[in-house]
Coordinates of C-alpha atoms in Angstrom, one line a residue:
M1 CA 16.6 20.8 45.3
K2 CA 13.7 20.9 42.9
T3 CA 12.1 17.5 42.1
D4 CA 11.7 16.6 38.4
K5 CA 8.1 16.2 37.2
I6 CA 8.0 12.9 35.3
T7 CA 5.0 11.6 33.3
I8 CA 5.0 8.3 31.5
K9 CA 2.1 7.9 29.0
V10 CA 1.4 4.5 27.4
C11 CA -0.9 4.1 24.4
M12 CA -4.0 2.2 25.6
G13 CA -6.3 2.6 22.6
T14 CA -7.6 -0.5 21.0
G15 CA -4.5 -0.7 18.7
G16 CA -2.1 -0.1 21.6
I17 CA -3.8 -2.8 23.7
A18 CA -3.7 -5.2 20.8
A19 CA 0.0 -4.6 20.5
G20 CA 0.6 -5.3 24.2
G21 CA -0.2 -1.9 25.9
T22 CA -1.6 -3.5 29.0
E23 CA 1.5 -5.5 29.6
V24 CA 3.8 -2.5 28.9
L25 CA 1.9 -0.4 31.4
S26 CA 2.2 -3.1 34.0
A27 CA 5.9 -3.6 33.3
F28 CA 6.5 0.2 33.8
D29 CA 4.6 0.1 37.0
S30 CA 6.7 -2.9 38.3
S31 CA 10.0 -1.3 37.2
L32 CA 9.2 2.0 38.9
K33 CA 8.4 0.2 42.1
D34 CA 11.6 -1.9 41.9
H35 CA 13.6 1.3 41.6
G36 CA 11.7 2.9 44.5
I37 CA 9.9 5.4 42.3
S38 CA 6.2 5.9 43.3
A39 CA 4.0 6.5 40.3
E40 CA 1.9 9.2 42.0
L41 CA 1.6 12.7 40.7
E42 CA 2.1 14.4 44.0
K43 CA 5.4 12.6 44.4
G44 CA 6.7 13.9 41.1
C45 CA 6.0 10.9 38.8
S46 CA 2.8 9.7 37.2
L47 CA 2.2 6.7 35.0
H48 CA -1.1 6.6 33.1
K49 CA -2.9 5.2 30.1
V50 CA -3.8 7.5 27.1
G51 CA -5.9 7.0 24.0
C52 CA -4.8 6.4 20.5
R53 CA -1.6 8.3 19.6
G54 CA -2.4 8.1 15.9
L55 CA 0.5 6.1 14.4
C56 CA -1.0 2.7 15.2
A57 CA 1.6 1.0 12.9
M58 CA 4.3 1.8 15.5
D59 CA 2.4 0.7 18.7
V60 CA 3.1 0.4 21.5
L61 CA 3.9 4.1 21.7
V62 CA 5.2 5.5 25.0
D63 CA 5.9 9.1 25.9
V64 CA 8.3 10.0 28.7
V65 CA 7.8 13.6 29.7
I66 CA 10.4 15.2 32.1
N67 CA 9.7 18.8 33.0
D68 CA 7.7 19.3 29.8
N69 CA 10.4 17.8 27.7
K70 CA 8.7 15.0 25.8
T71 CA 10.5 11.9 24.3
T72 CA 8.6 9.3 22.3
Y73 CA 9.4 5.7 22.1
V74 CA 8.0 3.3 19.4
Y75 CA 7.4 -0.5 19.2
I76 CA 7.8 -0.8 22.9
K77 CA 7.5 -4.3 24.5
P78 CA 7.2 -5.1 28.2
E79 CA 10.8 -6.2 28.5
M80 CA 12.0 -2.8 27.4
A81 CA 10.4 -0.9 30.3
E82 CA 13.2 -1.7 32.8
R83 CA 15.9 -0.2 30.6
I84 CA 13.9 3.0 29.9
V85 CA 13.3 3.4 33.7
E86 CA 17.0 2.7 34.5
E87 CA 18.6 4.9 31.8
H88 CA 16.0 7.6 31.1
I89 CA 13.9 8.1 34.2
K90 CA 16.8 7.7 36.6
G91 CA 19.8 8.4 34.4
K92 CA 18.2 11.2 32.4
Q93 CA 19.6 9.6 29.2
P94 CA 17.0 8.4 26.6
V95 CA 17.5 5.0 25.1
A96 CA 18.5 6.2 21.6
E97 CA 17.8 3.0 19.6
W98 CA 14.1 2.9 20.6
L99 CA 13.3 6.6 20.0
A100 CA 10.8 7.7 17.3
Q101 CA 12.7 8.5 14.1
E102 CA 12.0 10.6 11.0
D103 CA 9.0 8.6 9.8
Y104 CA 7.2 9.3 13.1
H105 CA 7.8 13.0 13.0
N106 CA 6.9 13.2 9.3
F107 CA 3.6 11.5 10.1
H108 CA 2.6 14.4 12.4
E109 CA 4.2 17.3 10.6
K110 CA 1.4 18.2 8.2
Q111 CA -1.4 17.3 10.6
V112 CA -3.5 19.9 12.4
K113 CA -5.2 18.5 15.4
V114 CA -8.4 19.8 16.9
V115 CA -10.5 16.8 17.7
L116 CA -7.4 14.7 18.4
S117 CA -5.5 17.5 20.2
D118 CA -6.0 15.8 23.6
C119 CA -6.3 12.2 22.5
G120 CA -3.1 10.4 23.4
N121 CA -2.3 13.3 25.8
I122 CA -4.7 12.8 28.7
N123 CA -6.0 9.9 30.6
P124 CA -9.5 9.3 29.1
E125 CA -10.7 7.7 32.4
D126 CA -9.9 10.8 34.5
I127 CA -12.3 13.7 34.3
G128 CA -9.6 15.8 36.2
A129 CA -7.2 15.2 33.2
Y130 CA -9.9 16.6 30.8
I131 CA -10.6 19.6 33.1
S132 CA -6.8 20.3 33.3
V133 CA -6.8 21.0 29.5
D134 CA -9.8 23.4 29.8
G135 CA -12.4 20.7 29.5
Y136 CA -15.9 21.9 30.3
K137 CA -14.8 25.5 30.1
A138 CA -16.8 25.9 26.9
L139 CA -19.9 24.6 28.6
E140 CA -19.4 27.0 31.5
K141 CA -19.0 29.9 29.0
V142 CA -22.2 28.8 27.2
L143 CA -24.4 28.5 30.3
K144 CA -23.2 31.6 31.9
T145 CA -22.8 34.1 29.0
M146 CA -24.7 32.8 26.0
K147 CA -28.3 32.3 24.7
P148 CA -29.1 29.2 22.6
E149 CA -29.2 31.3 19.4
N150 CA -25.8 32.7 20.2
V151 CA -24.4 29.2 20.3
T152 CA -26.0 28.3 17.0
D153 CA -24.6 31.5 15.4
I154 CA -21.0 30.6 16.4
I155 CA -21.4 27.1 15.0
K156 CA -22.8 28.4 11.8
K157 CA -20.1 31.0 11.4
S158 CA -17.4 28.4 12.0
G159 CA -18.5 26.5 8.9
L160 CA -18.6 23.2 10.8
R161 CA -20.3 20.6 8.6
G162 CA -21.4 17.1 9.7
R163 CA -18.5 14.7 9.8
G164 CA -20.6 11.6 9.4
G165 CA -20.8 11.6 5.6
A166 CA -23.3 14.0 4.1
G167 CA -21.6 17.2 5.3
F168 CA -24.8 19.1 6.2
P169 CA -24.0 22.4 8.1
T170 CA -24.2 21.6 11.8
G171 CA -25.3 25.1 12.8
V172 CA -28.1 25.1 10.3
K173 CA -29.4 21.8 11.6
W174 CA -29.3 23.1 15.2
E175 CA -31.1 26.3 14.1
I176 CA -33.9 24.4 12.4
C177 CA -34.5 22.2 15.5
N178 CA -34.3 25.2 17.9
G179 CA -37.0 26.9 15.9
V180 CA -39.5 23.9 16.3
K181 CA -41.8 24.2 19.3
A182 CA -42.1 21.0 21.3
D183 CA -42.5 19.8 24.9
Q184 CA -39.5 17.4 24.4
K185 CA -36.5 17.4 22.2
Y186 CA -33.6 15.0 21.8
I187 CA -29.9 15.1 20.7
I188 CA -28.3 11.9 19.5
C189 CA -24.6 11.1 19.1
N190 CA -24.2 8.7 16.2
A191 CA -21.3 6.4 17.1
D192 CA -22.5 3.5 14.9
E193 CA -19.2 3.5 12.9
G194 CA -19.2 0.4 10.7
D195 CA -17.1 1.1 7.6
P196 CA -14.5 -1.5 6.8
G197 CA -11.1 -0.1 7.8
A198 CA -12.6 2.9 9.8
F199 CA -11.9 3.5 13.5
M200 CA -12.1 7.4 13.8
D201 CA -15.2 7.7 16.1
R202 CA -14.2 4.7 18.2
A203 CA -10.7 6.1 18.8
V204 CA -12.1 9.6 19.7
I205 CA -14.4 8.1 22.3
E206 CA -11.7 5.8 23.7
G207 CA -9.2 8.7 23.8
N208 CA -11.3 11.7 24.9
P209 CA -15.0 10.8 25.7
H210 CA -15.6 14.0 27.7
A211 CA -15.1 16.1 24.5
V212 CA -18.0 14.3 22.9
I213 CA -20.1 14.6 26.0
E214 CA -19.4 18.3 26.3
G215 CA -20.3 18.8 22.7
M216 CA -23.6 17.0 23.2
I217 CA -24.5 19.1 26.3
I218 CA -23.8 22.3 24.4
G219 CA -25.8 21.1 21.4
A220 CA -28.7 20.2 23.7
Y221 CA -28.6 23.7 25.2
A222 CA -28.6 25.2 21.7
I223 CA -31.7 23.3 20.5
G224 CA -33.6 23.0 23.8
A225 CA -33.2 19.3 24.4
S226 CA -33.3 17.7 27.9
K227 CA -32.4 14.1 26.9
G228 CA -29.7 12.6 24.8
Y229 CA -28.5 9.2 23.5
V230 CA -25.2 7.9 22.4
Y231 CA -25.9 5.2 19.9
I232 CA -22.8 3.0 19.8
R233 CA -22.2 -0.5 18.5
A234 CA -21.7 -3.2 21.1
E235 CA -18.6 -4.4 19.3
Y236 CA -16.7 -1.4 20.8
P237 CA -16.3 -2.6 24.4
L238 CA -13.4 -0.4 25.3
A239 CA -15.2 2.7 24.0
V240 CA -18.4 1.8 25.7
E241 CA -16.6 1.2 29.0
R242 CA -14.8 4.5 28.9
L243 CA -17.9 6.3 27.9
K244 CA -19.8 4.9 30.8
K245 CA -17.1 6.1 33.2
A246 CA -17.1 9.5 31.6
L247 CA -20.8 9.9 31.9
S248 CA -20.8 8.8 35.6
A249 CA -18.0 11.3 36.3
A250 CA -19.8 14.1 34.5
R251 CA -22.9 13.5 36.6
K252 CA -20.9 13.6 39.8
N253 CA -19.4 16.9 38.8
N254 CA -22.8 18.4 37.9
F255 CA -22.0 18.6 34.1
L256 CA -25.0 16.3 33.6
G257 CA -28.3 16.0 35.4
E258 CA -30.5 18.8 36.9
N259 CA -29.5 22.4 37.2
I260 CA -26.2 21.9 35.4
L261 CA -23.5 24.3 36.8
K262 CA -26.3 25.7 39.0
K263 CA -28.2 27.0 36.0
K264 CA -31.8 26.2 35.0
F265 CA -30.7 23.7 32.5
N266 CA -31.4 20.0 32.8
F267 CA -29.9 17.4 30.5
D268 CA -28.7 13.8 30.7
I269 CA -27.4 11.1 28.4
K270 CA -28.2 7.4 28.0
I271 CA -26.2 4.8 26.1
K272 CA -28.0 2.7 23.4
L273 CA -26.0 -0.3 22.2
G274 CA -26.4 -1.1 18.5
A275 CA -26.2 -4.7 17.2
G276 CA -23.8 -3.9 14.3
A277 CA -26.2 -3.1 11.5
F278 CA -24.4 -0.8 9.0
V279 CA -27.7 0.7 7.9
C280 CA -28.3 2.0 11.4
G281 CA -25.7 4.7 10.6
E282 CA -28.5 6.3 8.6
E283 CA -30.3 8.7 10.9
T284 CA -33.9 7.5 10.5
A285 CA -32.8 3.8 10.8
L286 CA -30.9 4.7 13.9
I287 CA -34.0 6.4 15.4
A288 CA -36.0 3.3 14.7
S289 CA -33.5 1.1 16.5
I290 CA -33.5 3.3 19.6
E291 CA -37.3 3.0 19.6
G292 CA -37.0 -0.7 19.7
Q293 CA -38.0 -1.2 16.0
R294 CA -36.1 -2.9 13.3
G295 CA -33.4 -0.6 12.0
M296 CA -34.8 0.5 8.7
P297 CA -34.8 4.0 7.1
R298 CA -37.9 5.9 6.2
A299 CA -38.7 8.4 3.6
K300 CA -37.9 12.1 4.3
P301 CA -39.4 14.6 4.9
P302 CA -40.3 15.0 7.7
F303 CA -36.7 15.3 8.7
P304 CA -35.7 14.3 12.3
A305 CA -35.2 18.0 13.2
H306 CA -39.0 18.3 12.9
S307 CA -40.1 14.7 13.8
G308 CA -37.5 12.3 15.0
L309 CA -37.2 10.1 18.1
W310 CA -40.7 9.2 19.2
G311 CA -42.0 11.9 16.9
K312 CA -40.2 14.7 18.7
P313 CA -37.7 17.2 17.2
T314 CA -34.3 15.5 17.2
V315 CA -30.7 16.4 16.2
I316 CA -28.3 13.7 15.2
N317 CA -24.6 14.4 14.9
N318 CA -21.7 12.0 14.7
V319 CA -18.9 11.7 17.2
E320 CA -16.4 13.9 15.4
T321 CA -18.8 16.6 14.7
L322 CA -19.7 16.9 18.4
A323 CA -16.1 16.6 19.5
N324 CA -15.3 19.8 17.6
V325 CA -17.9 21.9 19.4
S326 CA -16.2 22.7 22.6
Y327 CA -13.0 23.8 20.8
I328 CA -15.0 26.1 18.6
I329 CA -16.8 27.7 21.5
R330 CA -13.5 28.2 23.4
K331 CA -11.3 29.4 20.6
G332 CA -13.9 31.1 18.3
A333 CA -15.5 30.6 15.0
D334 CA -12.8 32.5 13.1
W335 CA -10.1 30.3 14.5
F336 CA -11.9 27.1 13.3
S337 CA -12.8 28.5 9.9
S338 CA -9.1 29.6 9.4
F339 CA -8.5 25.9 8.5
G340 CA -9.8 24.3 5.4
T341 CA -11.3 25.7 2.2
E342 CA -14.0 28.2 1.4
K343 CA -16.8 25.6 1.5
S344 CA -15.1 22.9 3.7
K345 CA -13.9 24.5 6.9
G346 CA -11.9 23.0 9.7
T347 CA -10.1 19.7 9.9
K348 CA -11.1 16.1 9.2
V349 CA -10.1 12.9 11.0
F350 CA -9.3 9.9 8.7
A351 CA -8.4 6.3 9.3
L352 CA -5.4 5.8 7.0
T353 CA -5.1 2.1 6.2
G354 CA -4.3 -0.4 3.5
K355 CA -1.0 -0.7 1.6
V356 CA 0.6 2.4 3.2
K357 CA 3.7 2.3 5.5
N358 CA 2.4 4.5 8.3
S359 CA -1.2 3.4 9.0
G360 CA -3.2 5.0 11.7
L361 CA -5.4 7.9 12.8
I362 CA -4.7 11.3 11.3
E363 CA -6.3 14.7 11.4
V364 CA -5.6 17.1 8.5
P365 CA -7.0 20.5 7.4
M366 CA -9.6 20.3 4.7
G367 CA -8.1 21.0 1.4
I368 CA -4.9 19.1 1.8
S369 CA -4.0 16.9 -1.2
L370 CA -4.4 13.1 -1.3
K371 CA -0.7 12.9 -2.3
E372 CA 0.4 14.8 0.8
I373 CA -1.7 12.4 3.0
I374 CA -0.4 9.2 1.4
Y375 CA 3.2 10.1 0.8
D376 CA 4.1 12.8 3.3
I377 CA 2.0 11.6 6.3
G378 CA 1.6 8.0 5.3
G379 CA 5.2 7.6 4.2
G380 CA 4.3 6.2 0.8
L381 CA 3.4 2.6 0.0
D382 CA 4.4 -0.4 2.0
K383 CA 7.3 -2.4 0.5
N384 CA 7.7 0.5 -2.0
R385 CA 5.2 -0.9 -4.3
K386 CA 3.5 1.1 -7.0
F387 CA 0.4 3.2 -6.0
K388 CA -2.8 2.2 -7.8
A389 CA -5.7 3.8 -6.1
V390 CA -7.1 5.1 -2.8
Q391 CA -10.7 4.4 -1.7
T392 CA -12.2 7.2 0.4
G393 CA -15.5 7.4 2.2
G394 CA -15.9 3.8 3.3
P395 CA -17.7 1.0 1.4
S396 CA -19.9 3.7 -0.3
G397 CA -16.9 5.7 -1.5
G398 CA -15.1 5.7 -4.8
C399 CA -11.7 4.5 -5.9
I400 CA -9.4 7.4 -6.9
P401 CA -6.5 6.7 -9.3
E402 CA -2.9 8.0 -9.4
S403 CA -3.8 10.6 -12.0
Q404 CA -6.1 12.3 -9.4
L405 CA -3.7 12.2 -6.5
G406 CA -3.2 16.0 -6.6
I407 CA -6.9 16.8 -5.8
N408 CA -7.8 18.4 -2.5
V409 CA -9.5 16.4 0.2
D410 CA -12.8 18.2 0.7
Y411 CA -16.5 17.6 0.1
E412 CA -16.7 19.2 -3.3
S413 CA -13.4 18.0 -4.8
L414 CA -13.9 14.3 -3.9
A415 CA -17.5 14.4 -5.2
K416 CA -16.2 15.6 -8.6
V417 CA -14.1 12.5 -9.0
G418 CA -16.8 10.1 -8.0
S419 CA -16.0 9.6 -4.3
I420 CA -17.0 11.1 -1.0
V421 CA -15.4 12.3 2.3
G422 CA -17.8 10.0 4.2
S423 CA -17.1 9.4 7.8
G424 CA -13.4 9.2 7.1
G425 CA -12.1 5.9 5.9
M426 CA -9.2 6.0 3.5
V427 CA -7.8 2.7 2.1
V428 CA -4.7 2.7 0.0
L429 CA -4.3 0.1 -2.8
D430 CA -1.2 -0.9 -4.7
D431 CA -0.5 -2.8 -8.0
T432 CA -1.2 -6.1 -6.4
D433 CA -4.8 -5.2 -6.0
C434 CA -7.4 -6.1 -8.6
M435 CA -9.9 -3.3 -9.0
V436 CA -12.7 -5.5 -10.1
S437 CA -12.2 -7.7 -7.0
I438 CA -12.1 -4.5 -4.8
A439 CA -15.4 -3.4 -6.2
K440 CA -16.8 -6.8 -5.5
F441 CA -15.5 -6.7 -1.9
F442 CA -17.3 -3.5 -1.1
L443 CA -20.5 -4.6 -2.9
E444 CA -20.5 -7.8 -0.8
F445 CA -20.5 -5.6 2.2
T446 CA -23.2 -3.1 1.2
Q447 CA -25.4 -5.8 -0.3
A448 CA -25.2 -7.8 2.9
E449 CA -26.0 -4.7 5.0
S450 CA -28.9 -3.6 2.9
C451 CA -32.0 -3.6 5.1
G452 CA -34.1 -4.7 2.1
K453 CA -36.8 -2.1 2.5
C454 CA -36.6 -0.6 -1.0
V455 CA -36.4 -2.6 -4.2
P456 CA -33.5 -0.6 -5.9
C457 CA -31.1 -1.4 -3.1
R458 CA -32.4 -4.8 -2.1
I459 CA -32.5 -6.2 -5.7
G460 CA -30.2 -3.8 -7.5
T461 CA -27.1 -4.4 -5.3
K462 CA -27.7 -8.1 -5.5
R463 CA -27.7 -7.9 -9.3
L464 CA -24.6 -5.8 -9.3
L465 CA -22.8 -8.3 -7.1
E466 CA -23.9 -11.2 -9.3
I467 CA -22.4 -9.6 -12.4
L468 CA -19.1 -8.8 -10.6
E469 CA -19.0 -12.4 -9.3
R470 CA -19.4 -13.7 -12.9
I471 CA -16.7 -11.3 -14.2
T472 CA -14.2 -12.3 -11.6
A473 CA -14.9 -16.0 -12.3
G474 CA -13.9 -15.4 -16.0
K475 CA -17.5 -15.7 -17.2
G476 CA -18.1 -12.1 -18.1
R477 CA -20.3 -11.2 -21.1
D478 CA -20.3 -8.5 -23.7
G479 CA -22.3 -5.6 -22.4
D480 CA -21.6 -6.4 -18.7
I481 CA -19.7 -3.1 -18.2
E482 CA -22.5 -1.0 -19.7
L483 CA -25.1 -3.0 -17.6
L484 CA -23.1 -2.3 -14.5
E485 CA -23.1 1.4 -15.3
D486 CA -26.8 1.6 -16.1
L487 CA -27.8 -0.4 -13.1
G488 CA -25.5 1.5 -10.8
N489 CA -26.9 4.9 -11.9
D490 CA -30.4 3.7 -11.5
I491 CA -29.7 2.4 -7.9
K492 CA -28.2 5.8 -7.0
A493 CA -31.1 7.7 -8.3
S494 CA -33.9 5.7 -6.8
S495 CA -32.8 4.2 -3.5
L496 CA -34.5 5.3 -0.3
C497 CA -31.5 6.1 1.8
G498 CA -27.8 7.0 1.7
L499 CA -26.7 3.3 1.7
G500 CA -28.3 2.5 -1.6
Q501 CA -27.7 5.9 -3.1
T502 CA -23.9 5.5 -2.6
A503 CA -23.5 1.7 -2.8
P504 CA -22.6 1.7 -6.6
N505 CA -19.8 4.2 -6.1
P506 CA -17.0 1.6 -5.9
V507 CA -18.3 0.0 -9.1
L508 CA -18.8 3.1 -11.1
S509 CA -15.5 4.7 -10.1
T510 CA -13.5 1.6 -10.8
I511 CA -15.1 1.3 -14.3
K512 CA -14.4 5.0 -14.9
Y513 CA -10.7 4.8 -14.0
F514 CA -9.8 1.1 -14.5
R515 CA -12.0 0.0 -17.3
S516 CA -9.2 -1.9 -18.9
E517 CA -9.2 -4.3 -16.0
Y518 CA -12.8 -5.1 -16.5
E519 CA -12.2 -5.6 -20.2
A520 CA -9.3 -8.0 -19.4
H521 CA -11.5 -10.1 -17.2
I522 CA -14.4 -10.2 -19.6
N523 CA -12.6 -10.4 -23.0
D524 CA -9.6 -12.5 -22.1
S525 CA -10.6 -14.2 -18.8
I526 CA -7.4 -12.7 -17.3
C527 CA -6.9 -11.0 -14.0
P528 CA -4.0 -8.6 -14.6
A529 CA -3.2 -8.3 -10.9
A530 CA -3.4 -12.1 -10.4
V531 CA -5.9 -11.9 -7.6
C532 CA -9.2 -13.5 -8.8
K533 CA -8.9 -17.2 -7.8
D534 CA -10.7 -18.6 -10.8
L535 CA -8.3 -16.8 -13.1
I536 CA -4.9 -17.5 -11.6
E537 CA -2.6 -20.5 -11.1
Y538 CA 0.3 -21.4 -8.9
S539 CA 3.5 -23.2 -10.1
I540 CA 7.0 -23.7 -8.8
I541 CA 10.1 -22.4 -10.6
K542 CA 12.3 -25.5 -10.5
E543 CA 15.5 -23.5 -10.7
L544 CA 14.8 -21.6 -7.6
C545 CA 13.3 -24.3 -5.5
T546 CA 15.6 -25.7 -2.8
G547 CA 13.2 -28.4 -1.6
C548 CA 13.0 -27.0 1.9
G549 CA 9.4 -28.2 2.2
A550 CA 7.9 -25.0 3.5
C551 CA 5.3 -24.8 0.8
L552 CA 4.4 -28.5 1.2
R553 CA 3.8 -28.0 5.0
A554 CA 1.8 -24.9 4.4
C555 CA -0.5 -26.4 1.8
P556 CA -3.9 -27.3 3.3
A557 CA -5.1 -29.3 0.2
G558 CA -2.1 -31.6 -0.3
A559 CA -1.5 -30.1 -3.7
V560 CA 2.3 -29.7 -3.2
T561 CA 4.5 -32.8 -3.6
G562 CA 8.2 -33.4 -3.7
E563 CA 11.2 -34.9 -2.0
K564 CA 13.4 -33.1 0.5
K565 CA 16.1 -31.0 -1.1
K566 CA 14.6 -31.6 -4.5
P567 CA 12.3 -29.3 -6.5
H568 CA 8.7 -29.6 -5.6
S569 CA 5.6 -29.3 -7.8
I570 CA 2.0 -28.1 -7.5
S571 CA -1.0 -30.1 -8.8
S572 CA -3.4 -27.7 -10.5
E573 CA -6.3 -30.2 -10.0
L574 CA -5.8 -30.2 -6.2
C575 CA -4.8 -26.5 -5.7
V576 CA -7.4 -24.4 -4.0
K577 CA -5.7 -21.1 -4.8
C578 CA -5.3 -20.2 -1.1
G579 CA -1.8 -18.7 -1.6
A580 CA -0.4 -20.4 1.5
C581 CA 2.6 -21.8 -0.5
F582 CA 3.3 -18.4 -2.1
D583 CA 3.4 -16.8 1.4
A584 CA 5.5 -19.6 2.9
C585 CA 8.3 -19.7 0.3
K586 CA 11.4 -17.7 1.3
F587 CA 13.1 -18.2 -2.0
K588 CA 10.5 -16.7 -4.3
S589 CA 10.2 -20.0 -6.2
V590 CA 6.4 -20.2 -6.0
K591 CA 5.0 -18.3 -9.0
K592 CA 1.5 -16.8 -9.1
E593 CA 0.2 -15.6 -12.4
S594 CA -2.9 -15.2 -14.5
K595 CA -4.0 -18.2 -16.4
K596 CA -3.6 -18.2 -20.2
K597 CA -6.7 -17.2 -22.0
I598 CA -9.5 -19.7 -21.5
I599 CA -12.5 -20.5 -23.8
P600 CA -15.7 -19.8 -21.9
E601 CA -18.4 -22.5 -21.7
R602 CA -20.8 -20.4 -23.7
S603 CA -20.5 -18.0 -26.6
R604 CA -20.0 -14.4 -25.9
G605 CA -21.7 -13.5 -29.2
R606 CA -18.6 -12.1 -30.8
K607 CA -18.1 -12.1 -34.5

């Protein structure tokens, strides 16, 4: 009698682990043993960890695959493992109430996975698992049948552009570096992902580190490099751990080191841990950091392809860019370029976060609309609130309003509406968000992360932030909006690197599309979304208050008073506007609203 082949896959990316993936994996292992089932592949059953499955909002995700028939479970806890083993593994009857439903399938329906095709499918800590899905076949093809210029030609023809932000053609960058004569060249993987709400590169390394390594080796062959670095921030311990294991396994299997695959090609990779400086995502600042200098950008030219690490020709590509390479070599340039638009080929990985129902990691063809991403893949807004804006491209991206939801997601289309693709952050905002406060939030980040080398960024972003702080405090002045626009455009035009050149985008885009919110803050000292602390107040609706005391217990400032089972009240003098009472009340009796118009301390100069 033929033995069933059974595989259990547990999401063990950062999100999965945070949701209890380690305990779930252990629970399955114990339950299998209790039922006399050995979790060993040669005995018909295997249990292993996989990287991010994408839909992080439903972690812990578990796949049960019996003879290639896959069943997905969502929101799995350790105590649920026993029943799945008993009823599904042994009884061949899936546990219906825990199965993935329509939202899960809709999340994946419009995605096209290239970079993420093996993430969540293979064990990232097993080089054999990567080899089983044709891993390192592209490297073998390159070393045995292709010259460096042939590799570059395929990458150029595919239309692959840098996925780290600027979107420079990858093949062109490689071609330039290949044409420079030097005794030493370098290739660097930029894994210094630091955008708020972004986790694309981290998840790719956690889920399929060998794809990134293979892409680096092929890139090194194409440009003539013998040494490489992965520059990754130390705050990503899981990604670093799995990367180290993958590099060690690659060396043992002769994919790294001397005479790779018995050819006259030598190449190896070192890991350089970054200390979390956002500016080190800029290529020249990153190079300075590897060299042991302070991470600060320099003026270009010369570009790194001519004079980079220690003055030698250097190519820098980000994680996602390199992870595409092996698939392009294996499947062809025409296959890759069949996805996307005329000028933006292929797919793009995004971290979909914010006020959306289905948050997580997605990969979509370039040219898909924002509306499809947010409503078809993301499932619409959480709590069915009204959509307000989506911020793309990280802290340097712009905020795109509802009127522009139909635009395509590609380099050119997003630039036209004042935003960028960037590295792939996508934060959804609803009607409870204040756009002035959102702009201030991102300016706080970019201003703090400015290296301070150039005056426009160092001083300009500080002045932008000061104006926004004044406006959100109800102390805005006539002319502040125009001042923000003038200053923002000057910073964009004169800053040394990409951080300063894009830092004003959140301010300029929110003024463009949400000018009325700025005017309400400045002219009437009102925050329409009731977000800005200095412009809101909390009160209790007596008719709805049951006197349960939840708000009183939650208040850290002693501002709530009242007797049990009698309506409570909030002292405006003691209230620190933390919102704890609002969150604690189950009867919706705590009211949060904009203050009535206040008279500023100084004249605004109006007639």
